[in-house]
Amino acid sequence: MTGAMISSTQVPEFEERADQLSLALIDASLADGEVFRRARAKLLGRGAKLLVGPRGTGKTHIMRYAYAQAMNQVDKPLALYATFNRYLNLEPLLKKSPDARQRFHSWVLAKLLVSAFDWLRDAGEDEAKLLAADPLFKHEDLSQLVARLERGTGEELYESLGQRLTVDHVLKAVGKLLEVSGRTRAVLLLDDAALSLADEYLVAFFEIFRQLKTELIAPKASVYPGSTQYGPTFHASHEAEEVHLWLSVEDAEYSQIMGDIAARRLLTAQVAGINPDILELLKYLSFGVPRTYLRLLRELLTSKPRSAQQQVNGIVEAQTELMRAEFDSMRIKLKQFTSIVQAGGELFDKAVQDVAAAQATDTRVRNIVLGLQQEKNRSPLAERMLRFLVEVGLLYPLQPVSHGPDRKYDRYIPHLAFLWRRGAFGRSAWSTGLTACMQSPSSKHPVRRELSTLLPQDGLTRMKLDLPPCQNCGTERINESQKYCHQCGEELVAASMFEECMKLPLEKIPEISQAMVRRLREDTQLRTVGDVYASQNASGDLQRASYVGPVRAGEIIRKVERVIEEFLS
């Protein structure tokens, strides 16, 4: 069956992103497993928590699931849910407004107060119960304040409402809901709180986080393992417990949990029609990321009919290229880390090469772990490089081990899809080799390396902070804190990530073909992500291009929106 052809079938539309699912589907679609059970318990338990994991590992899903469970079970705490995934819409204010941080502060508080009204709606309670608690508690005004701050407008509303909001208003609202619900304590589920691309907002956010932590209220925030910077006043290890959410491919329940995810999110008949060997292969190639597994399944079920090996090769190649493009995009998102990201890509490629070679030499054992020797003089920049690789999901971190004095190793599993593409698990048994490997005993001698052996000779010395040059004369900055150019005296302005995203040309979007880009250039004025984003009638403008109708225009718009979401998250 491994060489059989997989036919293209009509696959029902399903949403990969948990923030787009209804609460009813969220409640029914969360897979079981110890890693998820532990995270659920921590989210609804006492104390501040940071839910840590790469994109797609289920942070949003499990937060919304915890919200739904708390809503339906009276023995659970009161839970409010708010997502901050649009915080970078406020990032241009850092260049335009002297009180940008104060506006951000108001936006966060308004979002939390809107979440209180969301709870009343979902619980079937009357909004009047909250309206009476404070004259500022007006649902429509708070929602308008959020929307206008995200658009950089609404000066009057900001002055009349936003400037008056304080953390005490949120505490008062939560206290009122505790009274209404009859619950004794509350948890605040703060999703997409990484704020990884706007350092100036981090201090404000985590100051609020700290102030929300009381005897009766426990804030919980989802963050990324690599790029989240907590600011100088928030010490993550002391202020909150970290809860890691990323299913390990070595977990004894791995295959069962991933299968459960697919069964809950796709029709059972659709999944049952796939060769079991290929199903198992895709589970491991998704590397413990549910969103990736669902994407691979969808691509397999909708791709053009051809041999199974060709189909799998095609979708895995596309997925690995997408992941490398996401990692490389950090050079645009975080320009100060350009050289660090470049070095990380080189290190990852060499790690994959070495681990794949070791695994291929003896397929009777599982030899997929890279041991990276801890060095006393390892620089913070090198540490950040490794965390970036973890954040994107290219390296899975394991517990460090010691093999004696001065022989301690950090351990990582390189992404299995990249190992598989290099033939680590045997090319003849392409559909079964990886699964067989994961069921084999672990090697007693994993691949051990030093940073210097995984990078080119000057790899470590090339790592530095890449500061943006003066926008007037192009002179490089001396340090991060520099306010004025030492060459021409011009005030130095921080680059806007939102504006950088809007400047991305359409040809940089991996899912839009170059042929389509050429037609858009010939027949329309749409050239960049910002052109599509800002268009009052994007669908109509796109349909001016040859062979673009309403359906294809909608697909292009969704692809642009997905790029914006990924870029600004």
XYZ file of C-alpha atoms in Angstrom:
569
model
C 0.000 0.000 0.000
C 2.942 2.365 0.444
C 3.088 3.047 -3.261
C -0.663 3.359 -3.726
C -2.232 6.520 -5.033
C -4.128 8.769 -2.621
C -7.158 10.249 -4.307
C -8.253 13.843 -3.848
C -11.524 13.941 -1.937
C -13.968 16.601 -0.911
C -12.708 17.618 2.512
C -15.022 19.597 4.790
C -13.757 23.035 5.707
C -12.136 23.086 9.125
C -10.318 25.787 11.015
C -6.719 25.159 12.056
C -6.573 28.112 14.435
C -8.300 27.623 17.785
C -9.119 31.333 18.155
C -11.608 30.938 15.295
C -13.488 27.962 16.769
C -16.779 28.206 18.638
C -16.754 27.431 22.358
C -18.875 24.341 21.686
C -16.300 22.966 19.239
C -13.432 23.961 21.532
C -15.082 22.002 24.356
C -15.459 18.891 22.190
C -12.190 18.990 20.277
C -9.410 19.051 22.872
C -7.484 15.793 22.860
C -6.652 14.021 26.089
C -3.120 13.351 27.321
C -1.027 14.119 30.372
C 0.599 17.239 28.894
C -2.842 18.744 28.223
C -4.379 17.587 31.510
C -1.521 19.173 33.445
C -1.844 22.458 31.547
C -5.617 22.553 32.120
C -5.157 22.020 35.842
C -2.519 24.756 36.043
C -4.670 27.255 34.144
C -7.615 26.771 36.476
C -5.474 26.442 39.602
C -4.157 29.086 41.946
C -1.152 31.284 41.319
C 0.199 33.189 38.314
C 1.291 31.028 35.376
C 3.115 31.494 32.067
C 1.981 28.997 29.412
C 5.099 28.520 27.264
C 5.240 26.945 23.814
C 5.927 27.549 20.108
C 3.162 28.539 17.721
C 0.590 25.866 17.005
C 1.201 23.717 20.090
C -2.261 24.418 21.505
C -1.876 27.403 23.857
C -4.957 29.202 22.565
C -6.948 25.975 22.329
C -6.280 24.973 25.907
C -6.942 28.474 27.235
C -10.307 28.656 25.514
C -11.053 25.094 26.645
C -10.283 26.091 30.244
C -12.619 29.073 29.817
C -15.426 26.842 28.513
C -14.926 24.279 31.280
C -14.969 26.942 33.984
C -18.112 28.433 32.466
C -19.959 25.100 32.607
C -18.767 23.792 35.997
C -19.760 25.689 39.128
C -16.951 24.133 41.166
C -14.360 25.829 38.920
C -13.150 29.409 39.383
C -14.560 32.322 37.461
C -12.519 32.533 34.240
C -12.190 35.497 31.896
C -10.494 35.142 28.502
C -8.850 37.938 26.508
C -6.535 37.748 23.514
C -3.885 40.362 22.792
C -2.989 39.146 19.304
C -3.476 42.602 17.784
C -1.106 44.455 20.047
C 1.214 45.296 17.169
C -1.556 47.380 15.609
C -0.621 49.842 18.349
C 3.105 49.567 17.633
C 3.175 52.513 15.133
C 2.119 54.736 18.044
C 5.632 54.313 19.454
C 6.863 56.538 16.621
C 3.939 58.951 16.520
C 2.665 59.449 20.052
C 4.655 60.539 23.132
C 2.188 58.678 25.365
C 2.159 55.413 23.384
C 2.748 53.290 26.481
C -0.149 54.939 28.280
C -2.417 54.246 25.303
C -1.260 50.637 25.280
C -1.975 50.459 29.015
C -5.530 51.705 28.376
C -5.971 49.195 25.544
C -4.990 46.251 27.768
C -7.356 47.337 30.540
C -10.196 47.944 28.080
C -9.666 44.471 26.588
C -9.925 42.943 30.068
C -13.119 44.855 30.825
C -14.611 43.773 27.486
C -13.796 40.169 28.475
C -15.942 40.696 31.591
C -18.892 41.561 29.350
C -18.052 38.528 27.183
C -18.395 36.359 30.286
C -21.820 37.845 31.066
C -22.943 37.107 27.504
C -21.665 33.527 27.532
C -23.140 32.917 30.991
C -26.528 34.280 29.937
C -26.337 37.054 32.545
C -27.657 40.605 32.177
C -25.043 43.273 31.348
C -26.829 45.600 33.741
C -25.243 43.719 36.641
C -21.856 45.084 35.609
C -23.030 48.445 34.287
C -24.248 49.405 37.748
C -20.833 48.753 39.332
C -19.045 51.761 37.784
C -19.973 54.591 35.368
C -17.027 53.622 33.111
C -18.375 50.089 32.602
C -20.117 50.636 29.271
C -19.660 47.730 26.890
C -20.067 49.656 23.645
C -17.704 52.450 24.688
C -15.014 50.015 25.848
C -15.277 48.007 22.610
C -15.030 51.212 20.590
C -11.983 52.278 22.585
C -10.241 48.979 21.803
C -11.054 49.208 18.091
C -10.018 52.835 17.745
C -6.753 52.431 19.628
C -5.920 49.562 17.247
C -6.574 51.912 14.322
C -4.649 54.803 15.868
C -7.790 56.973 16.060
C -10.402 57.936 18.662
C -8.591 60.778 20.412
C -11.724 62.056 22.166
C -12.719 58.597 23.423
C -9.194 57.970 24.662
C -9.198 61.240 26.595
C -12.689 60.759 28.049
C -12.451 57.038 28.827
C -9.038 55.496 28.149
C -7.035 57.869 30.330
C -9.361 57.199 33.271
C -9.007 53.406 33.249
C -6.881 51.819 35.964
C -6.103 48.296 37.145
C -8.511 48.948 40.025
C -11.353 49.082 37.503
C -10.488 45.576 36.332
C -10.263 44.327 39.919
C -13.647 45.895 40.640
C -15.206 44.257 37.578
C -13.812 40.847 38.518
C -15.072 41.296 42.061
C -18.557 42.061 40.761
C -18.539 38.960 38.537
C -17.438 36.830 41.485
C -20.487 38.108 43.303
C -22.766 37.424 40.317
C -21.375 33.935 39.684
C -21.124 32.843 43.300
C -17.496 31.764 42.715
C -14.811 32.284 45.326
C -11.834 33.068 43.097
C -10.995 34.043 39.509
C -8.417 33.317 36.807
C -7.595 35.681 33.955
C -6.569 33.889 30.767
C -4.371 36.340 28.845
C -3.740 34.807 25.438
C -1.088 35.887 22.916
C 0.667 37.869 25.617
C 4.150 37.289 24.197
C 4.463 40.871 22.881
C 7.720 39.698 21.386
C 8.065 42.417 18.759
C 7.466 45.561 20.821
C 9.810 45.650 23.799
C 8.502 49.045 24.910
C 5.072 47.538 25.607
C 6.436 44.617 27.602
C 7.114 46.618 30.732
C 3.580 48.021 30.704
C 1.979 44.626 30.125
C 3.826 42.756 32.837
C 3.327 45.612 35.291
C -0.394 45.074 34.763
C 0.101 41.300 35.039
C 1.779 41.747 38.415
C -0.918 44.113 39.707
C -3.687 41.714 38.670
C -2.236 39.020 40.914
C -4.170 39.107 44.192
C -5.354 36.642 46.792
C -8.538 36.014 44.774
C -7.256 36.556 41.212
C -4.613 34.515 39.347
C -3.448 35.813 35.933
C -2.248 33.298 33.331
C -0.433 34.430 30.163
C 0.668 32.515 27.059
C 4.170 33.368 25.835
C 6.857 32.136 23.434
C 10.041 30.394 24.603
C 12.502 32.475 22.573
C 11.533 36.023 21.680
C 9.400 37.033 24.667
C 11.337 39.581 26.667
C 9.840 40.394 30.036
C 11.474 43.731 30.641
C 13.805 44.782 33.461
C 11.241 44.718 36.279
C 9.525 41.374 35.706
C 11.456 38.271 36.729
C 9.574 35.400 35.109
C 11.029 32.632 37.266
C 9.989 34.423 40.465
C 6.750 36.120 39.422
C 5.019 33.113 37.852
C 5.352 29.365 37.305
C 6.196 28.295 33.756
C 3.956 25.607 32.243
C 5.420 24.114 29.068
C 2.992 23.006 26.367
C 4.553 21.001 23.556
C 3.882 17.303 23.090
C 7.115 15.300 22.841
C 7.492 12.822 19.981
C 9.003 10.473 22.575
C 5.858 10.586 24.742
C 4.370 7.098 25.192
C 0.914 8.539 24.355
C 2.126 10.522 21.338
C 0.478 8.547 18.525
C -2.772 8.134 20.428
C -3.012 11.843 21.275
C -2.292 12.997 17.721
C -4.811 10.518 16.369
C -7.365 11.820 18.840
C -6.764 15.375 17.643
C -7.472 14.412 14.032
C -10.549 12.384 14.964
C -12.026 15.322 16.867
C -11.307 17.935 14.201
C -11.895 15.952 10.979
C -14.534 13.488 9.902
C -13.548 9.992 11.022
C -14.312 8.662 7.532
C -11.827 11.082 5.978
C -9.000 10.009 8.276
C -9.917 6.324 8.026
C -9.410 6.463 4.261
C -5.696 7.233 4.623
C -3.123 4.436 4.675
C -2.348 3.810 8.403
C 1.406 3.861 7.710
C 1.127 7.337 6.200
C -1.072 8.526 9.057
C 1.584 7.462 11.551
C 4.294 9.072 9.436
C 2.462 12.419 9.343
C 1.940 12.324 13.100
C 5.685 12.246 13.679
C 6.507 14.649 10.858
C 4.244 17.240 12.541
C 6.669 17.112 15.496
C 4.105 17.407 18.260
C 2.384 20.502 16.828
C -1.365 19.866 16.376
C -1.839 22.747 13.943
C 0.862 21.311 11.689
C -0.666 17.817 11.791
C -4.066 19.158 10.755
C -2.438 21.165 7.968
C -0.539 18.121 6.654
C -3.710 16.032 6.678
C -5.652 18.697 4.850
C -2.931 19.061 2.229
C -2.809 15.289 1.765
C -6.577 15.008 1.352
C -6.844 17.900 -1.090
C -3.675 17.472 -3.182
C -3.807 16.253 -6.760
C -3.977 12.455 -7.153
C -0.531 10.918 -7.645
C 1.554 8.296 -5.899
C 1.444 8.379 -2.109
C 5.202 8.935 -1.904
C 5.027 11.905 -4.268
C 2.149 13.433 -2.317
C 3.878 13.065 1.035
C 7.192 14.313 -0.346
C 5.449 17.372 -1.733
C 3.572 18.382 1.401
C 6.541 17.738 3.705
C 8.850 19.733 1.457
C 6.363 22.613 1.504
C 6.049 22.399 5.293
C 9.801 22.415 5.944
C 10.279 25.348 3.566
C 7.490 27.193 5.356
C 9.162 26.611 8.729
C 12.548 27.784 7.512
C 10.900 30.850 5.989
C 9.233 31.555 9.349
C 12.560 31.250 11.149
C 14.348 33.408 8.582
C 11.582 36.036 8.863
C 12.866 36.801 12.366
C 15.617 38.742 10.630
C 12.910 41.156 9.488
C 10.808 41.070 12.646
C 13.751 41.379 15.033
C 16.367 43.246 13.051
C 18.650 43.600 16.052
C 19.057 39.795 16.002
C 19.754 39.426 12.259
C 23.211 37.873 12.628
C 21.993 35.631 15.466
C 19.128 34.266 13.361
C 21.494 33.677 10.443
C 23.879 31.744 12.700
C 20.946 29.770 14.093
C 19.965 28.653 10.609
C 23.508 27.485 9.889
C 23.721 25.648 13.219
C 20.379 23.925 12.626
C 21.363 22.735 9.138
C 24.603 21.230 10.475
C 22.792 19.640 13.430
C 20.273 18.008 11.082
C 23.084 16.760 8.864
C 25.028 15.216 11.762
C 22.031 13.663 13.534
C 20.622 12.291 10.275
C 23.985 10.678 9.432
C 24.199 9.085 12.891
C 20.654 7.736 12.694
C 21.139 6.363 9.189
C 24.149 4.298 10.230
C 22.091 2.053 12.516
C 18.316 2.029 12.054
C 17.874 -0.586 14.806
C 18.105 2.128 17.469
C 16.656 5.609 17.885
C 19.470 8.142 17.654
C 17.708 11.470 17.129
C 19.041 13.467 20.092
C 21.696 16.171 19.801
C 23.799 16.711 22.929
C 25.201 20.240 22.954
C 27.998 20.669 25.474
C 27.440 23.400 28.032
C 30.316 25.853 27.930
C 31.148 28.265 30.746
C 31.778 31.071 28.293
C 28.633 30.563 26.190
C 27.387 34.051 25.375
C 23.835 35.336 25.958
C 23.588 35.807 22.187
C 24.249 32.092 21.646
C 21.595 31.265 24.249
C 19.137 33.520 22.446
C 19.970 31.824 19.140
C 19.052 28.414 20.586
C 15.830 29.773 22.088
C 14.819 31.181 18.703
C 15.219 27.698 17.187
C 13.028 26.299 19.961
C 10.427 29.034 19.504
C 9.863 28.280 15.832
C 9.711 24.560 16.627
C 12.921 23.499 14.883
C 14.510 22.138 18.074
C 12.643 20.317 20.861
C 14.411 20.847 24.223
C 14.975 17.885 26.544
C 16.313 17.803 30.090
C 20.094 18.447 30.245
C 22.301 15.518 31.293
C 25.702 15.198 32.949
C 28.446 12.754 31.985
C 30.901 13.860 34.649
C 32.713 17.070 35.614
C 32.730 19.656 32.828
C 30.732 17.285 30.629
C 27.193 18.594 30.889
C 25.026 18.628 27.794
C 21.907 20.470 26.762
C 19.828 18.083 24.693
C 17.607 18.767 21.699
C 15.706 16.767 19.098
C 15.949 18.394 15.643
C 12.642 18.554 13.779
C 11.883 15.074 12.460
C 10.608 16.348 9.098
C 14.063 17.765 8.330
C 15.751 14.512 9.421
C 13.304 12.518 7.298
C 14.035 14.643 4.213
C 17.746 13.882 4.636
C 17.056 10.136 4.600
C 17.766 9.560 8.291
C 15.221 6.721 8.529
C 15.933 4.869 5.295
C 14.745 5.878 1.860
C 13.470 2.454 0.806
C 11.078 2.230 3.770
C 9.998 5.848 3.322
C 6.558 5.432 4.910
C 7.498 3.124 7.808
C 11.121 3.869 8.693
C 10.411 6.855 10.932
C 7.609 5.089 12.827
C 9.819 2.024 13.331
C 12.608 4.275 14.606
C 10.344 5.898 17.193
C 9.397 2.443 18.488
C 13.033 1.333 18.741
C 15.207 1.550 21.868
C 17.121 4.768 22.359
C 20.818 4.812 21.498
C 23.265 4.816 24.398
C 25.534 7.200 22.504
C 23.644 10.241 21.181
C 25.304 12.755 18.884
C 27.456 15.091 20.994
C 28.730 18.390 19.687
C 30.041 21.782 20.735
C 28.690 25.036 19.353
C 31.982 25.644 17.577
C 31.685 22.354 15.665
C 28.160 23.147 14.431
C 28.955 26.628 13.171
C 31.502 27.805 10.580
C 34.813 28.949 11.998
C 33.709 32.551 12.452
C 30.096 31.672 13.309
C 30.292 32.570 16.985
C 32.272 35.760 16.473
C 29.838 36.976 13.799
C 26.962 37.022 16.290
C 26.177 40.546 17.452
C 23.271 42.882 17.967
C 22.388 44.448 14.623
C 21.084 47.922 15.408
C 19.163 49.861 12.712
C 21.243 52.668 11.167
C 20.369 56.360 11.276
C 17.389 56.946 8.970
C 18.911 60.266 7.847
C 22.567 59.520 7.016
C 22.782 55.713 7.299
C 25.450 55.710 10.028
C 25.376 52.603 12.209
C 24.340 53.034 15.831
C 26.801 52.542 18.663
C 24.382 50.935 21.125
C 20.685 50.191 21.747
C 20.138 53.131 24.101
C 21.484 55.752 21.667
C 18.875 58.493 21.087
C 20.641 60.692 18.523
C 22.947 59.910 15.602
C 26.574 60.597 16.552
C 27.310 61.556 12.923
C 24.541 63.990 11.921
C 22.686 64.565 15.203
C 19.308 63.353 13.847
C 16.949 61.824 16.412
C 16.965 58.045 15.942
C 13.587 56.415 15.350
C 12.817 52.772 16.085
C 11.661 50.719 13.126
C 7.957 49.805 13.109
C 7.248 46.095 12.761
C 3.694 46.835 11.634
C 4.994 49.068 8.859
C 7.670 46.515 7.932
C 4.932 43.892 7.575
C 2.840 46.183 5.383
C 5.853 46.678 3.081
C 6.258 42.961 2.369
C 5.889 42.354 -1.393
C 3.271 39.795 -2.417
C 5.977 37.596 -3.946
C 7.289 37.011 -0.398
C 4.090 35.172 0.538
C 4.989 31.468 0.082
C 1.456 30.317 -0.783
C 0.909 32.789 -3.654
C 2.439 31.517 -6.891
C 4.817 33.649 -8.904
C 2.459 33.360 -11.882
C -0.315 34.877 -9.777
C 1.999 37.660 -8.595
C 2.833 38.492 -12.235
C -0.876 38.720 -13.130
C -1.549 40.970 -10.138
C 1.320 43.241 -11.175
C 0.087 43.412 -14.774
C -3.616 43.939 -14.080
C -3.852 45.650 -10.666
C -2.107 48.187 -8.450
C -1.653 45.645 -5.638
C 2.038 45.145 -4.883
C 2.412 44.626 -1.144
C 0.692 43.099 1.868
C -0.280 46.634 2.881
C -1.970 47.254 -0.480
C -4.312 44.298 0.081
C -4.767 45.064 3.794
C -5.672 48.711 3.163
C -7.914 48.165 0.140
C -11.539 49.143 0.779
C -12.648 46.412 -1.647
C -9.756 43.969 -1.756
C -11.808 41.228 -3.413
C -12.922 43.540 -6.223
C -9.409 44.869 -6.754
C -7.961 41.349 -6.923
C -10.602 40.244 -9.425
C -9.255 42.730 -11.949
C -6.431 40.249 -12.558
C -6.863 37.536 -15.195
C -8.390 34.268 -13.975
C -9.166 35.665 -10.518
C -12.788 35.297 -9.454
C -14.481 35.731 -6.070
C -13.286 32.346 -4.754
C -9.636 32.829 -5.722
C -9.700 36.422 -4.503
C -10.976 35.185 -1.147
C -8.159 32.633 -0.991
C -5.540 35.329 -1.653
C -7.028 37.597 1.025
C -6.961 34.746 3.560
C -3.315 34.018 2.690
C -2.403 37.681 3.181
C -4.293 37.763 6.495
C -2.485 34.599 7.612
C 0.896 36.166 6.807
C -0.055 39.276 8.800
C -1.165 37.144 11.763
C 2.043 35.091 11.705
C 4.280 38.125 11.169
C 2.706 40.151 13.956
C 2.390 37.289 16.448
